[in-house]
Coordinates of C-alpha atoms in Angstrom, one line a residue:
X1 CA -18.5 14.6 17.8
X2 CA -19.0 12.2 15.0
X3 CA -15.7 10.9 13.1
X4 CA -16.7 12.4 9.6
X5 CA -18.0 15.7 11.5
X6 CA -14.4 15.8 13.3
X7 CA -12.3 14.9 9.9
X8 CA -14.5 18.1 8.6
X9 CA -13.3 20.5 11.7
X10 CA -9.6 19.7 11.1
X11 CA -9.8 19.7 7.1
X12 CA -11.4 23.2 7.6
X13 CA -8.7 24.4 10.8
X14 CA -5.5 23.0 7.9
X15 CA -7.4 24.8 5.4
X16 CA -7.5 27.8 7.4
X17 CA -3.7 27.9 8.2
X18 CA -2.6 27.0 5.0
X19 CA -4.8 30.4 3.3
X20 CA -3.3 32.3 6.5
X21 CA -0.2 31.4 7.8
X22 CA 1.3 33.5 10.8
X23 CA -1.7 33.5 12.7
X24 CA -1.9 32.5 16.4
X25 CA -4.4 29.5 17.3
X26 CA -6.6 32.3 19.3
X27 CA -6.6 34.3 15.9
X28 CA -8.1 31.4 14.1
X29 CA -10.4 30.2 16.4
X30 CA -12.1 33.2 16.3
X31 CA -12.0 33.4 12.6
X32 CA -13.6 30.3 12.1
X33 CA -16.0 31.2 15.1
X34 CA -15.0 28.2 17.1
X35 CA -13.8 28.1 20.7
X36 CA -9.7 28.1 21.4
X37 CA -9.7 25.3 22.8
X38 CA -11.3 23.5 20.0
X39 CA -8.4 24.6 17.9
X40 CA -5.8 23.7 20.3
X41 CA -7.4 20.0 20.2
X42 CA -7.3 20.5 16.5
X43 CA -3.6 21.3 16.1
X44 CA -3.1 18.2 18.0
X45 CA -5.0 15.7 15.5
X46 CA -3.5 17.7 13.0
X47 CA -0.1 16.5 13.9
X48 CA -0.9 13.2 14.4
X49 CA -2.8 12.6 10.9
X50 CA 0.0 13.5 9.1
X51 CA -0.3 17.4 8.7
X52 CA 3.2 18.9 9.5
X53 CA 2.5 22.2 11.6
X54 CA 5.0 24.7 12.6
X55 CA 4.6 27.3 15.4
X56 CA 7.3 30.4 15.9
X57 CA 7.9 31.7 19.7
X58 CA 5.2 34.4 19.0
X59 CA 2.7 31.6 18.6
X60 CA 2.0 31.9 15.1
X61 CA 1.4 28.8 12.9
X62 CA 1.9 28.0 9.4
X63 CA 1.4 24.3 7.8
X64 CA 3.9 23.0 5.8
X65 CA 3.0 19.7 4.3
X66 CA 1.8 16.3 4.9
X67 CA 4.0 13.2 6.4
X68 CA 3.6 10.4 4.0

């Protein structure tokens, strides 16, 4: 996958999380008609660009900002 393609995916995953917080990874995979693990991947680059991601011990994600 090209770099700007990827940057797009994980732009539109935050996106996604940000408009719909307290949804599982599973949930918004199939919501943005992507495969799971796709999205788990995602969360992971998320993290390490800078977006701060929190998930509860049901699974369920919200975003909550951006490290500097």
């Amino acid at each position: 996958m090209g770099q700007k393609r990827q940057e797009q995916r994980l732009n539109q995953i935050a996106d996604y999380i940000k408009n719909n917080p307290d949804l599982k990874a599973g949930q918004v995979a199939r919501q943005l008609s992507v495969d799971n693990k796709t999205v788990q991947r995602s969360l992971a680059y998320l993290e390490t660009r800078g977006d701060l991601l929190q998930e509860d011990d049901k699974g369920r994600l919200s975003w909550f900002g951006r490290r500097q």
